[in-house]
PDB file of C-alpha atoms in Angstrom:
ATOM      1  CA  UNK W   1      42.169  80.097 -29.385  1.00 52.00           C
ATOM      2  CA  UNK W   2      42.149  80.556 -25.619  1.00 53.00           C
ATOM      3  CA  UNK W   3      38.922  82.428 -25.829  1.00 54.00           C
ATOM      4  CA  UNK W   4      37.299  79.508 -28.313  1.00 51.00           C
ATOM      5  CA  UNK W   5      37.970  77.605 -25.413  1.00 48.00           C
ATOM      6  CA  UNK W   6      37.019  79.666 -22.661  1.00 55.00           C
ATOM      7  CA  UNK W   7      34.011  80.549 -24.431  1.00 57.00           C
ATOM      8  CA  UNK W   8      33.020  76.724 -25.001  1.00 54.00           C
ATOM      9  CA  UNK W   9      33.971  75.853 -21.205  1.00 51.00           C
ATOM     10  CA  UNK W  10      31.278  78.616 -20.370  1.00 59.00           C
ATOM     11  CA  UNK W  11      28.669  77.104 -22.208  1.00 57.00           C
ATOM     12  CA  UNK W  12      28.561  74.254 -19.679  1.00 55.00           C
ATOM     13  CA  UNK W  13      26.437  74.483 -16.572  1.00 59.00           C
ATOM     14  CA  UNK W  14      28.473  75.440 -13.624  1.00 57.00           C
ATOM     15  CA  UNK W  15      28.048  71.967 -11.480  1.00 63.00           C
ATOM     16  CA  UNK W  16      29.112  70.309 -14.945  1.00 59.00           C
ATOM     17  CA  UNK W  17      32.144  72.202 -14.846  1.00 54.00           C
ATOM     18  CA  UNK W  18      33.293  71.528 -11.202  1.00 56.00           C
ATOM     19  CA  UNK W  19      32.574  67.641 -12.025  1.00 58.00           C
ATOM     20  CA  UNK W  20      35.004  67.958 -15.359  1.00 57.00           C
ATOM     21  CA  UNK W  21      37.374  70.186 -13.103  1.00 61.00           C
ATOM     22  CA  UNK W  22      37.751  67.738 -10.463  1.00 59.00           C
ATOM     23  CA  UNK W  23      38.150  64.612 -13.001  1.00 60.00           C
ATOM     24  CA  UNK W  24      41.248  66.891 -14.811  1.00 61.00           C
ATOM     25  CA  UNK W  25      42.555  67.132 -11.156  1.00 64.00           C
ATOM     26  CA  UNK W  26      42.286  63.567 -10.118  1.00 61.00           C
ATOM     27  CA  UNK W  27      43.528  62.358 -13.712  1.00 58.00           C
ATOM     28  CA  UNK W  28      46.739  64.507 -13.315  1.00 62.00           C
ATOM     29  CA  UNK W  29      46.939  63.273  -9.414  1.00 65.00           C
ATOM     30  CA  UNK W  30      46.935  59.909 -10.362  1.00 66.00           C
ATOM     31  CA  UNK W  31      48.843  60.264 -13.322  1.00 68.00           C
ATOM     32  CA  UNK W  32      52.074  58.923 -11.450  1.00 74.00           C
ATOM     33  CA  UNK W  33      50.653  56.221  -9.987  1.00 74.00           C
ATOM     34  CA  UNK W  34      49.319  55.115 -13.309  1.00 75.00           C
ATOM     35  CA  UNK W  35      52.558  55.410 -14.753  1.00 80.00           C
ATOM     36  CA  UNK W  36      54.183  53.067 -11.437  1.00 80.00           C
ATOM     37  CA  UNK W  37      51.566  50.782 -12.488  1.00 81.00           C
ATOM     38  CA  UNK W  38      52.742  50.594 -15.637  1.00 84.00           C
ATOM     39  CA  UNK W  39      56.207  49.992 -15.089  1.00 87.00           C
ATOM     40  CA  UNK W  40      55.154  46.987 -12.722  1.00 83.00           C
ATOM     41  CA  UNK W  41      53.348  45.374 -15.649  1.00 87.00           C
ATOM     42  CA  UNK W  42      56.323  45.998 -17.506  1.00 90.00           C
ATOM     43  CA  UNK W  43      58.754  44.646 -15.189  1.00 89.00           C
ATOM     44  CA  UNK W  44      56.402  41.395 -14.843  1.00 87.00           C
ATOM     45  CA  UNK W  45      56.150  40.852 -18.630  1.00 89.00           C
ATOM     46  CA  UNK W  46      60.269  40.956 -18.846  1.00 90.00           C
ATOM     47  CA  UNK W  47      60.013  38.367 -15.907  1.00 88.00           C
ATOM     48  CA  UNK W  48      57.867  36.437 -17.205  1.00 87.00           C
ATOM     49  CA  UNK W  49      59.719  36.787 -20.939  1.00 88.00           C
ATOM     50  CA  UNK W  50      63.041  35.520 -18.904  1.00 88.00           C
ATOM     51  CA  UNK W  51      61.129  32.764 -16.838  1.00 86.00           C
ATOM     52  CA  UNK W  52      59.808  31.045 -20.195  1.00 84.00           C
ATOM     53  CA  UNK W  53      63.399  31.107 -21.518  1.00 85.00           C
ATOM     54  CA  UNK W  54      65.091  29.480 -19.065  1.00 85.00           C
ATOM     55  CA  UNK W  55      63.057  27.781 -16.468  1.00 84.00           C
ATOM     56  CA  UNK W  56      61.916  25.023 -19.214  1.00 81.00           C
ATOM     57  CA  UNK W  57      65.690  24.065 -19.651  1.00 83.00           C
ATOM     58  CA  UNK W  58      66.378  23.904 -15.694  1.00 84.00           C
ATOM     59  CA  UNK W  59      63.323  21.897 -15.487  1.00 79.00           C
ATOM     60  CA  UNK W  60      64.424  19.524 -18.380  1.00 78.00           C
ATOM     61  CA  UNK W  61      67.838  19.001 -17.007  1.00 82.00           C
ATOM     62  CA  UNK W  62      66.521  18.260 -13.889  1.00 78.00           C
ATOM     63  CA  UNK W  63      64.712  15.262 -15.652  1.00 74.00           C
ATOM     64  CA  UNK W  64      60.984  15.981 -15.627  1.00 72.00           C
ATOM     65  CA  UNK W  65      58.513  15.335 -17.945  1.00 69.00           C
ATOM     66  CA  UNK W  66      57.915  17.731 -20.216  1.00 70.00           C
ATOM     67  CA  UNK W  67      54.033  17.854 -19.775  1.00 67.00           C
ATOM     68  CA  UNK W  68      55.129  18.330 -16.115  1.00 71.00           C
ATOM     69  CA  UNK W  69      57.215  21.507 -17.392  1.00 77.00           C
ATOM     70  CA  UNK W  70      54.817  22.937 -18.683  1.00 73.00           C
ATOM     71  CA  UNK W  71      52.841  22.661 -15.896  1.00 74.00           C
ATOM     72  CA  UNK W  72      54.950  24.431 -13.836  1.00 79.00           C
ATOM     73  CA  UNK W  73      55.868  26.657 -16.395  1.00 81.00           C
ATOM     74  CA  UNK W  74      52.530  27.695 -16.371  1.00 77.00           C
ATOM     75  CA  UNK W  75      51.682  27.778 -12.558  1.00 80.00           C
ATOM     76  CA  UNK W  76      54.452  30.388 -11.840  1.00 85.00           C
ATOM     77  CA  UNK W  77      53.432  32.427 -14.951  1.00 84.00           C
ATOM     78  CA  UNK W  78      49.885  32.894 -13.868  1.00 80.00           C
ATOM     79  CA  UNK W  79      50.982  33.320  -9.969  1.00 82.00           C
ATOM     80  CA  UNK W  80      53.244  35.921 -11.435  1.00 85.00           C
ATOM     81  CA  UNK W  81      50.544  37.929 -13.558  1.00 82.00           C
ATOM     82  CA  UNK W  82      48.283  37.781 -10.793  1.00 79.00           C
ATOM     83  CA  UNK W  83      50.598  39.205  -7.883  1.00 83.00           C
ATOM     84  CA  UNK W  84      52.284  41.816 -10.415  1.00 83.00           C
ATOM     85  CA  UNK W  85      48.423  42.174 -11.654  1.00 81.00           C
ATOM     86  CA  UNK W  86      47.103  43.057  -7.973  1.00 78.00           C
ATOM     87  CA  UNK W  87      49.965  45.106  -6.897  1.00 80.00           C
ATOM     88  CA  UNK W  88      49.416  47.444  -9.964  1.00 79.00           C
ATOM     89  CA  UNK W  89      45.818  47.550  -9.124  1.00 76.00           C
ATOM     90  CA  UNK W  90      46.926  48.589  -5.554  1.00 78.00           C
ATOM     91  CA  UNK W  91      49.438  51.429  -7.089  1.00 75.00           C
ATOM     92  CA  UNK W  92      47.028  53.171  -9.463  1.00 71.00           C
ATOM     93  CA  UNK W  93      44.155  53.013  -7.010  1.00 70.00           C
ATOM     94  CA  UNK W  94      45.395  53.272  -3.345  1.00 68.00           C
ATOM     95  CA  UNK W  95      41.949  52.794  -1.888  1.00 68.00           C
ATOM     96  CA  UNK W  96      41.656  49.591  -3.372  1.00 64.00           C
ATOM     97  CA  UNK W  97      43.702  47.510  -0.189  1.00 63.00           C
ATOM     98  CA  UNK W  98      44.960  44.030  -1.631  1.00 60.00           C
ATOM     99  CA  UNK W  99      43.098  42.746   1.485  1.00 62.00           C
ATOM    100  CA  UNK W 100      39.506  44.687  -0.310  1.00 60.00           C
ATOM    101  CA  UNK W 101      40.957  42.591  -3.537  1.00 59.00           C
ATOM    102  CA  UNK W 102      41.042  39.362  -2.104  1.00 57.00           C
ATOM    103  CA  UNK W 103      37.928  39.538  -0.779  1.00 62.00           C
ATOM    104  CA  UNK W 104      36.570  40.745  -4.095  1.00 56.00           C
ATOM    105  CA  UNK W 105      38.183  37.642  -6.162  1.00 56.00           C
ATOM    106  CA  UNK W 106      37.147  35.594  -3.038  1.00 57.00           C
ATOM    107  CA  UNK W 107      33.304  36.234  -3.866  1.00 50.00           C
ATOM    108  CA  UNK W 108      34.005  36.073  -7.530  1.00 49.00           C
ATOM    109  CA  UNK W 109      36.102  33.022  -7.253  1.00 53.00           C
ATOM    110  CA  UNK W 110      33.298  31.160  -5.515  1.00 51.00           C
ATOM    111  CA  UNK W 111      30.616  32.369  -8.102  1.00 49.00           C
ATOM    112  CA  UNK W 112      33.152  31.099 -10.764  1.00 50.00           C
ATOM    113  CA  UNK W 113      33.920  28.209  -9.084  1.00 51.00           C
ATOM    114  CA  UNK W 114      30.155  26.947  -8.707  1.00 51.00           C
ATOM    115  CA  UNK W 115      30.131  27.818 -12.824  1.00 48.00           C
ATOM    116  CA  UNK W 116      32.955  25.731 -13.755  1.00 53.00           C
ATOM    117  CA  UNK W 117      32.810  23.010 -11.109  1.00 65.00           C
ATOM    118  CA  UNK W 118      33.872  20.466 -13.745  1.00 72.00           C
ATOM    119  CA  UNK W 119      36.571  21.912 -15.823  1.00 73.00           C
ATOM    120  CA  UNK W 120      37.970  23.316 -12.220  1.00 74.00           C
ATOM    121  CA  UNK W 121      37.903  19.248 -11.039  1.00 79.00           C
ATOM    122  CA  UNK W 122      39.365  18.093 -14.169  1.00 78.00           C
ATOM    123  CA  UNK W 123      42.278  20.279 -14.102  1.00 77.00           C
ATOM    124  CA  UNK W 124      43.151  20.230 -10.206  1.00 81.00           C
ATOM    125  CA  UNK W 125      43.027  16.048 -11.167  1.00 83.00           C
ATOM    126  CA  UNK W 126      45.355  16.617 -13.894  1.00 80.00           C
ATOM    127  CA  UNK W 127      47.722  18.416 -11.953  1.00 79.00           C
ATOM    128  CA  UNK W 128      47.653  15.491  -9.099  1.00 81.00           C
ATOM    129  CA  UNK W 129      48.506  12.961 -11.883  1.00 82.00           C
ATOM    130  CA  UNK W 130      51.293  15.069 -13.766  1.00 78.00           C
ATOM    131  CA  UNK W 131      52.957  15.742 -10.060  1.00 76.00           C
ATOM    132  CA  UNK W 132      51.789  11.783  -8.540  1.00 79.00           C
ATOM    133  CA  UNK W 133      52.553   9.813 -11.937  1.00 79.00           C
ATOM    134  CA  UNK W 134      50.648   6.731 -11.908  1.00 86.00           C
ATOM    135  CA  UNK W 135      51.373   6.375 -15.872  1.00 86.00           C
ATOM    136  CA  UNK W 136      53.195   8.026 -18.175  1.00 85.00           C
ATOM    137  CA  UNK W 137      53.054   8.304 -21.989  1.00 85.00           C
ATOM    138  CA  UNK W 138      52.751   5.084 -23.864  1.00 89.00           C
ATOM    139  CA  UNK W 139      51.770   3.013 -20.746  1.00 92.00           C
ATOM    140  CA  UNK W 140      48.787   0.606 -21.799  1.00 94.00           C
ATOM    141  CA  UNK W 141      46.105   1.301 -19.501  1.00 94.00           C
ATOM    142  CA  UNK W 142      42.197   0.243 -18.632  1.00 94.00           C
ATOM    143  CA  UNK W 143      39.988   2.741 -16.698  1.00 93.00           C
ATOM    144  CA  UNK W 144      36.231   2.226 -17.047  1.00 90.00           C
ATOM    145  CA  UNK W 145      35.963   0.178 -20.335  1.00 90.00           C
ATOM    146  CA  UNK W 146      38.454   2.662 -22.024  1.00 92.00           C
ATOM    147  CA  UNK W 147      41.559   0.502 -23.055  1.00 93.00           C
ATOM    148  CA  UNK W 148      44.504   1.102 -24.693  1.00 94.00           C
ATOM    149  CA  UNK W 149      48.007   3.576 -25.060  1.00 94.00           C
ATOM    150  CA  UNK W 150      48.456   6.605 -23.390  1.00 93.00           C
ATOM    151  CA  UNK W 151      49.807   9.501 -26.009  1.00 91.00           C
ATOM    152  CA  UNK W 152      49.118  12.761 -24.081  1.00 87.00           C
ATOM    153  CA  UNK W 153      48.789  13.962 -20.647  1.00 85.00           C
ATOM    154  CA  UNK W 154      47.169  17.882 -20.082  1.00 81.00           C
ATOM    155  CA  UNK W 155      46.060  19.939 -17.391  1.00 79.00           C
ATOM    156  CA  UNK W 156      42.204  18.569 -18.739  1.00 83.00           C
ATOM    157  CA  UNK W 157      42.078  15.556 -19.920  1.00 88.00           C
ATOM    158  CA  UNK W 158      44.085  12.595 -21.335  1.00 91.00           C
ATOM    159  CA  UNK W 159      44.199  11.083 -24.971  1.00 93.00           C
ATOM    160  CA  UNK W 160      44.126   7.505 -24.920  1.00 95.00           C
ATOM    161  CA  UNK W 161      44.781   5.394 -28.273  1.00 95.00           C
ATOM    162  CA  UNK W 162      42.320   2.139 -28.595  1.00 93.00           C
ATOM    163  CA  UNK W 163      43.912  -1.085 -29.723  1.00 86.00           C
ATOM    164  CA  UNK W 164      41.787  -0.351 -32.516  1.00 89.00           C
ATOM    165  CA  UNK W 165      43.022   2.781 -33.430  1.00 90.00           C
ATOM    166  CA  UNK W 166      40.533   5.175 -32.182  1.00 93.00           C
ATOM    167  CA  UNK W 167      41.371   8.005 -29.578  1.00 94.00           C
ATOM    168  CA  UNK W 168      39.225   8.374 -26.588  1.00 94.00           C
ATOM    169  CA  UNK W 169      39.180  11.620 -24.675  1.00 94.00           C
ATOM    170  CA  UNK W 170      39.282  10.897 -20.895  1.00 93.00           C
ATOM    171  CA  UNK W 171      38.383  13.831 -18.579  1.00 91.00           C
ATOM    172  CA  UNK W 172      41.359  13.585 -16.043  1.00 90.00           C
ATOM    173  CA  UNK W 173      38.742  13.640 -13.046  1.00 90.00           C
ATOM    174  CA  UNK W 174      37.409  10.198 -14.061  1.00 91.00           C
ATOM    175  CA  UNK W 175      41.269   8.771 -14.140  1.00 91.00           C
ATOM    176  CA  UNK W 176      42.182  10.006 -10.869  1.00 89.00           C
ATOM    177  CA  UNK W 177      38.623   9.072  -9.046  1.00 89.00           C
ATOM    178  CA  UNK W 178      38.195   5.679 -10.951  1.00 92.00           C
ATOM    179  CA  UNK W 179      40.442   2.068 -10.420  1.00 93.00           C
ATOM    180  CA  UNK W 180      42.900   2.132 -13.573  1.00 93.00           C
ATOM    181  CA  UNK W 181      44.635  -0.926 -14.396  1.00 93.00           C
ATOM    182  CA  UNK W 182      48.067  -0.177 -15.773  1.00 93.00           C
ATOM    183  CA  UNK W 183      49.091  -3.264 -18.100  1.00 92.00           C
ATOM    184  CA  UNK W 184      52.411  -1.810 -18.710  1.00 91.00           C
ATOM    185  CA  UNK W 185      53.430  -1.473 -15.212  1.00 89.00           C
ATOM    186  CA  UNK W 186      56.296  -3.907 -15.714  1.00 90.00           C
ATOM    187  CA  UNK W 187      58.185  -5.015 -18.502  1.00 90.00           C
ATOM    188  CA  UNK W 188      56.429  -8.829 -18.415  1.00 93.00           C
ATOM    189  CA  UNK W 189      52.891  -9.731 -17.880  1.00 94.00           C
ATOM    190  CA  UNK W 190      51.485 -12.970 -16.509  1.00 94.00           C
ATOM    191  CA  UNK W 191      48.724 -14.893 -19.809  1.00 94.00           C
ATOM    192  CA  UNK W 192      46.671 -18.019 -18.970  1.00 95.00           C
ATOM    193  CA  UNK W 193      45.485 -20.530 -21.442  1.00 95.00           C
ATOM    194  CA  UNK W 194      43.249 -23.930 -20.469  1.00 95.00           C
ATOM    195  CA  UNK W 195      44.292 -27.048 -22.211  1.00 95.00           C
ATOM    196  CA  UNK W 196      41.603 -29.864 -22.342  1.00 93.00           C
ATOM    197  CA  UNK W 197      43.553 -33.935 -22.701  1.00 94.00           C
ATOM    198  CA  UNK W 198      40.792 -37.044 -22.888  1.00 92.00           C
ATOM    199  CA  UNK W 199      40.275 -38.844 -19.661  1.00 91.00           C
ATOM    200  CA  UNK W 200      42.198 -41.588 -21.044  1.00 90.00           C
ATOM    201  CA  UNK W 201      45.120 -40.277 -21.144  1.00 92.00           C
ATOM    202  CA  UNK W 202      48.254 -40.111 -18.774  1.00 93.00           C
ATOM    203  CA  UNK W 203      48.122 -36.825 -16.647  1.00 94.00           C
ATOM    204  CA  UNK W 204      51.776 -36.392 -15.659  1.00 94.00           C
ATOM    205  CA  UNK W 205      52.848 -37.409 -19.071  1.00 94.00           C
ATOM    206  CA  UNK W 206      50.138 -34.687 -20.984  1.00 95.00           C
ATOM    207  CA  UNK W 207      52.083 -31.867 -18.223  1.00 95.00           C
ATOM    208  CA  UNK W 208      55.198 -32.494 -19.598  1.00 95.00           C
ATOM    209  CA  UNK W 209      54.632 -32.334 -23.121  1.00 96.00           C
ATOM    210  CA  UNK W 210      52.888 -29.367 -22.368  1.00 96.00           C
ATOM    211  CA  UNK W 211      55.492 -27.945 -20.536  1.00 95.00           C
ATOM    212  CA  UNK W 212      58.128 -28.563 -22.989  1.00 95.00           C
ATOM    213  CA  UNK W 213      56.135 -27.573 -25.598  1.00 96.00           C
ATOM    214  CA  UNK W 214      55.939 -24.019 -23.915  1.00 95.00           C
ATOM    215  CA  UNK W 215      59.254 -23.362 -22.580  1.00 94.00           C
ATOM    216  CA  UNK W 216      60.454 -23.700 -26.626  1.00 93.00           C
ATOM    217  CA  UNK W 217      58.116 -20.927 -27.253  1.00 94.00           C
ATOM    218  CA  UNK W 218      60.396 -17.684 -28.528  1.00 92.00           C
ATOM    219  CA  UNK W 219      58.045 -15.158 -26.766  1.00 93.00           C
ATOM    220  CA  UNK W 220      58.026 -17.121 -23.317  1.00 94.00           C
ATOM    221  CA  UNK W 221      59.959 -15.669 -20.805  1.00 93.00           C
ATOM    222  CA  UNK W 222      60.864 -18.831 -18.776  1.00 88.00           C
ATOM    223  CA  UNK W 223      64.131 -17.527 -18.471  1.00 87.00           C
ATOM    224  CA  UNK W 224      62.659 -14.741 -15.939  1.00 87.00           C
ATOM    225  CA  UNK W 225      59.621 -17.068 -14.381  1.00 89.00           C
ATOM    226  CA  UNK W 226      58.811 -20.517 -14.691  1.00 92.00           C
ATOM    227  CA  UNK W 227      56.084 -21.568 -16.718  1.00 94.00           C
ATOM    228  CA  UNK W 228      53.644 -23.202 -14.354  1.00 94.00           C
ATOM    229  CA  UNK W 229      51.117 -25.973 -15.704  1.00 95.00           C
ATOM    230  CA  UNK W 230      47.961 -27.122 -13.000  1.00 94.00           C
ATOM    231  CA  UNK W 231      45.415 -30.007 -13.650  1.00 93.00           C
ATOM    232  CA  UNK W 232      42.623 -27.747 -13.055  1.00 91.00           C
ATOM    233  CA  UNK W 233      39.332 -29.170 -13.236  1.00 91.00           C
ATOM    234  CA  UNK W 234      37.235 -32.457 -14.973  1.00 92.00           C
ATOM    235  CA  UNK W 235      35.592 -30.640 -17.752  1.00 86.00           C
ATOM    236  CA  UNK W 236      32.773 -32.088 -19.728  1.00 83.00           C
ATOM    237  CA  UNK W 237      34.934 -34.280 -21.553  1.00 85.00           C
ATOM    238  CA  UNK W 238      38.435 -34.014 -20.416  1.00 90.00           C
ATOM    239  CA  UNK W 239      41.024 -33.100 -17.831  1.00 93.00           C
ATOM    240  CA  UNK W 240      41.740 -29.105 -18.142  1.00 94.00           C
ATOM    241  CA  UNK W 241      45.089 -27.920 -17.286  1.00 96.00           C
ATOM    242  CA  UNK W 242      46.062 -24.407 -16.468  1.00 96.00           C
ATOM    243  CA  UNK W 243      49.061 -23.534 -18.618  1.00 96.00           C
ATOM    244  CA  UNK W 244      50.563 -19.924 -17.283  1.00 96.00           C
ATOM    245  CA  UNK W 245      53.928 -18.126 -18.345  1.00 96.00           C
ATOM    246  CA  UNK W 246      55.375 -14.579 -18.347  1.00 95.00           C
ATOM    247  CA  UNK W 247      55.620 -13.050 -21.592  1.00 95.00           C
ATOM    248  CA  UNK W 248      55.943  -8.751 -22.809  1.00 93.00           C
ATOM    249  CA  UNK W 249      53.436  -6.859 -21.414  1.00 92.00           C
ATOM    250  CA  UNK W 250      52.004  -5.143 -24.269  1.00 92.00           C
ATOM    251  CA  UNK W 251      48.974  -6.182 -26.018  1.00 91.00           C
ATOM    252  CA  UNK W 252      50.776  -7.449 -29.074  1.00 92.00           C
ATOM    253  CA  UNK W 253      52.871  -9.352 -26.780  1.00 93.00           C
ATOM    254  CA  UNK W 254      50.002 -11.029 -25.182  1.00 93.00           C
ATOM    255  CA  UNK W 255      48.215 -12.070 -28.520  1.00 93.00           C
ATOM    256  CA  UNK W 256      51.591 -13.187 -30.257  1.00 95.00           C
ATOM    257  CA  UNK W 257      53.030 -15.746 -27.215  1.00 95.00           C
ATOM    258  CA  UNK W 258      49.482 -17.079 -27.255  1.00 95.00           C
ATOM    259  CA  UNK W 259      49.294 -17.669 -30.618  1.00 96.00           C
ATOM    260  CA  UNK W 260      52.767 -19.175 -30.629  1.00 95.00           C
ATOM    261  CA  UNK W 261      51.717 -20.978 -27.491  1.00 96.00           C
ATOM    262  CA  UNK W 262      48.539 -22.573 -28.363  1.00 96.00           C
ATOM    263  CA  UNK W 263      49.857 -23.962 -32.094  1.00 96.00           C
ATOM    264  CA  UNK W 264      53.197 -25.134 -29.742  1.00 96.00           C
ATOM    265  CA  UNK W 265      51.034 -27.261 -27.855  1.00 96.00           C
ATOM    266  CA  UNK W 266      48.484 -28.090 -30.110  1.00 95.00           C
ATOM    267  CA  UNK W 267      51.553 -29.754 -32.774  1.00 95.00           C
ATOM    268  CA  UNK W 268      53.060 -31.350 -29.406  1.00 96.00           C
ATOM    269  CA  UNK W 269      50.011 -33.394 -28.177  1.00 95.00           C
ATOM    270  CA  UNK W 270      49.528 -34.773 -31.744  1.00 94.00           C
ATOM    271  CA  UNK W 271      53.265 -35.619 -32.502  1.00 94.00           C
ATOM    272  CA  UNK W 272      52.949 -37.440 -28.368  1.00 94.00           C
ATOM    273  CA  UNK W 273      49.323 -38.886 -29.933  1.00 94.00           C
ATOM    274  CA  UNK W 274      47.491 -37.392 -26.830  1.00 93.00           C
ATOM    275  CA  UNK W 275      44.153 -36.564 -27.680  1.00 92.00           C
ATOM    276  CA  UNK W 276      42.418 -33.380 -27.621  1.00 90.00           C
ATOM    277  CA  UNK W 277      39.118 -33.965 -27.122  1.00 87.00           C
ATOM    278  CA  UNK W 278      35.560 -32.022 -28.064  1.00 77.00           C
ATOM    279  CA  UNK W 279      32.535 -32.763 -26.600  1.00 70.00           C
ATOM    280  CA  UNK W 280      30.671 -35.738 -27.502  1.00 66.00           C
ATOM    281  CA  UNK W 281      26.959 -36.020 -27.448  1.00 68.00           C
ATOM    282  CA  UNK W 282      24.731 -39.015 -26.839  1.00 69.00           C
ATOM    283  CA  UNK W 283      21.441 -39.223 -28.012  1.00 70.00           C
ATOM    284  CA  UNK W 284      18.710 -41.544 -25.630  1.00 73.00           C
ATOM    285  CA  UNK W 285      15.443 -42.610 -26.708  1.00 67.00           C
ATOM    286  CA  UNK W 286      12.587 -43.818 -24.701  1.00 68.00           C
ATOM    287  CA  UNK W 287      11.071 -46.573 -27.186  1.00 66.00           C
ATOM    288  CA  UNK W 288      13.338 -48.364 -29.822  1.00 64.00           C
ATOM    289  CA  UNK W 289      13.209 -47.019 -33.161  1.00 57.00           C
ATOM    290  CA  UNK W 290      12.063 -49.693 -35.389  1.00 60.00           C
ATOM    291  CA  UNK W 291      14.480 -48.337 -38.325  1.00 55.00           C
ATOM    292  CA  UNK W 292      14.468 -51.817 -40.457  1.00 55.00           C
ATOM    293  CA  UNK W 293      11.187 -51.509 -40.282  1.00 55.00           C
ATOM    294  CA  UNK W 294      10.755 -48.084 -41.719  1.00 53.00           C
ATOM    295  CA  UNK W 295      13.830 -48.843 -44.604  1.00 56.00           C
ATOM    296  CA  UNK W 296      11.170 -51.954 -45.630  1.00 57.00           C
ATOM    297  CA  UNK W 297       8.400 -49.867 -45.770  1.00 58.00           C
ATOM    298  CA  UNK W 298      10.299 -47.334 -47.817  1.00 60.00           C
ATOM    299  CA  UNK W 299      11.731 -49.902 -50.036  1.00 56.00           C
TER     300      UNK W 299
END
């Protein structure tokens, strides 16, 4: 056997040989290291095994959101891969220095940082919003057009539920670089109708049936803040009134207290006889129509 092999190692060309020689000699040289190297990527996958275990609980107790968690979660995994990733590098080859590997992932991270410039600014946004919180999970918000209920927060982007129904996809870059309007920022929200009476009728007297008739709506919170009720303007064909009160702030609220409100005040005026009035449209005519004329001819 040992010649088979001797006699196959001599059919190589000599500088072949020295160049297989001195690969055997480095492989069994670095054999340890590899084998360190090893054991560190070990070590940092039981780490990591123990770190997913139990930091998610700490965090929880500790009252954080769970898209927060896993956040974190994830933050510290990665930071650990990478350190137990670049000091295993630095074991099996000791000529790579981790100052030579910085600069190496420096390059490369700028290279991959021009490539993904977008999905880099979308997820350093969604980290500033999971650790800043403007809104959280079913707030109501408006950002750009986009309305409606927030139902998921992640490192990219953030799914927002129409009043409608549909879902829009929000990159979190436009969130955190745009005005957003958060309609569930407090438990009430301020509505606004305008109420028209005819010019005939008493002012002060039209406020106060107004008034009553919207502090005996259910969904008015005039309990919290007083409903407040301006003559506004001389419309077209009547006095307009500014009727304001605090109500839920969610959409449904909104639509239902002004539903409620407008058939409150609507049933009021009539029952007070206070007329609502519509516009009224006269017709002027530079000659006279001569219309007993015309029914003559006709007849």
């Amino acid at each position: 056997m040992n010649d088979l092999l001797n006699s196959i190692w001599s059919f190589f060309p000599e500088p072949m040989r020295n160049e297989l020689s001195g690969f055997v000699s480095a492989f069994w040289r670095t054999l340890p290291q590899l084998f360190a190297s090893l054991l560190v990527i070990l070590l940092v996958w039981l780490v990591v095994g123990v770190i997913r275990r139990f930091l998610p609980r700490a965090l929880r107790r500790a009252h954080m959101r769970r898209a927060l968690v896993d956040v974190i979660v994830m933050i510290v995994i990665v930071g650990l891969w990478f350190i137990g990733g670049l000091i295993a590098v630095t074991i099996a080859f000791p000529t790579i220095t981790p100052g030579k590997a910085f600069t190496a992932l420096g390059v490369g991270g700028v290279a991959i940082g021009f490539a993904f410039q977008d999905v880099f600014e979308n997820f350093m946004a969604g980290l500033l919003l999971l650790i800043r919180e403007p809104f959280s999970i079913s707030d109501y918000i408006e950002c750009e057009g986009i309305d409606g209920q927030v139902e998921e927060i992640t490192i990219r982007d953030t799914h927002i539920r129409q009043t409608d129904g549909q879902v829009v996809v929000v990159p979190n870059a436009m969130l955190f670089k745009n005005p957003v309007t958060i309609r569930t920022a407090d438990a009430l929200r301020r509505t606004t109708i305008i109420v028209g009476v005819g010019y005939g009728e008493d002012v002060d007297e039209a406020r106060e049936v107004i008034r009553k008739a919207v502090q005996d709506v259910d969904l008015v919170r005039n309990d919290v803040r007083n409903v407040q009720i301006f003559a506004q303007n001389f419309g077209s064909s009547s006095i307009d009134f500014e009727v304001t009160w605090w109500t839920g702030s969610k959409p449904i609220d909104i639509r239902q207290s002004r539903d409620q409100v407008v058939a409150a005040v609507k049933r009021a005026l009539d029952e007070a006889g206070i007329e609502i009035p519509f516009p009224y449209q006269t017709l002027t005519f530079s000659e006279p129509l001569l219309v007993r004329q015309m029914e003559r001819e006709e007849a």
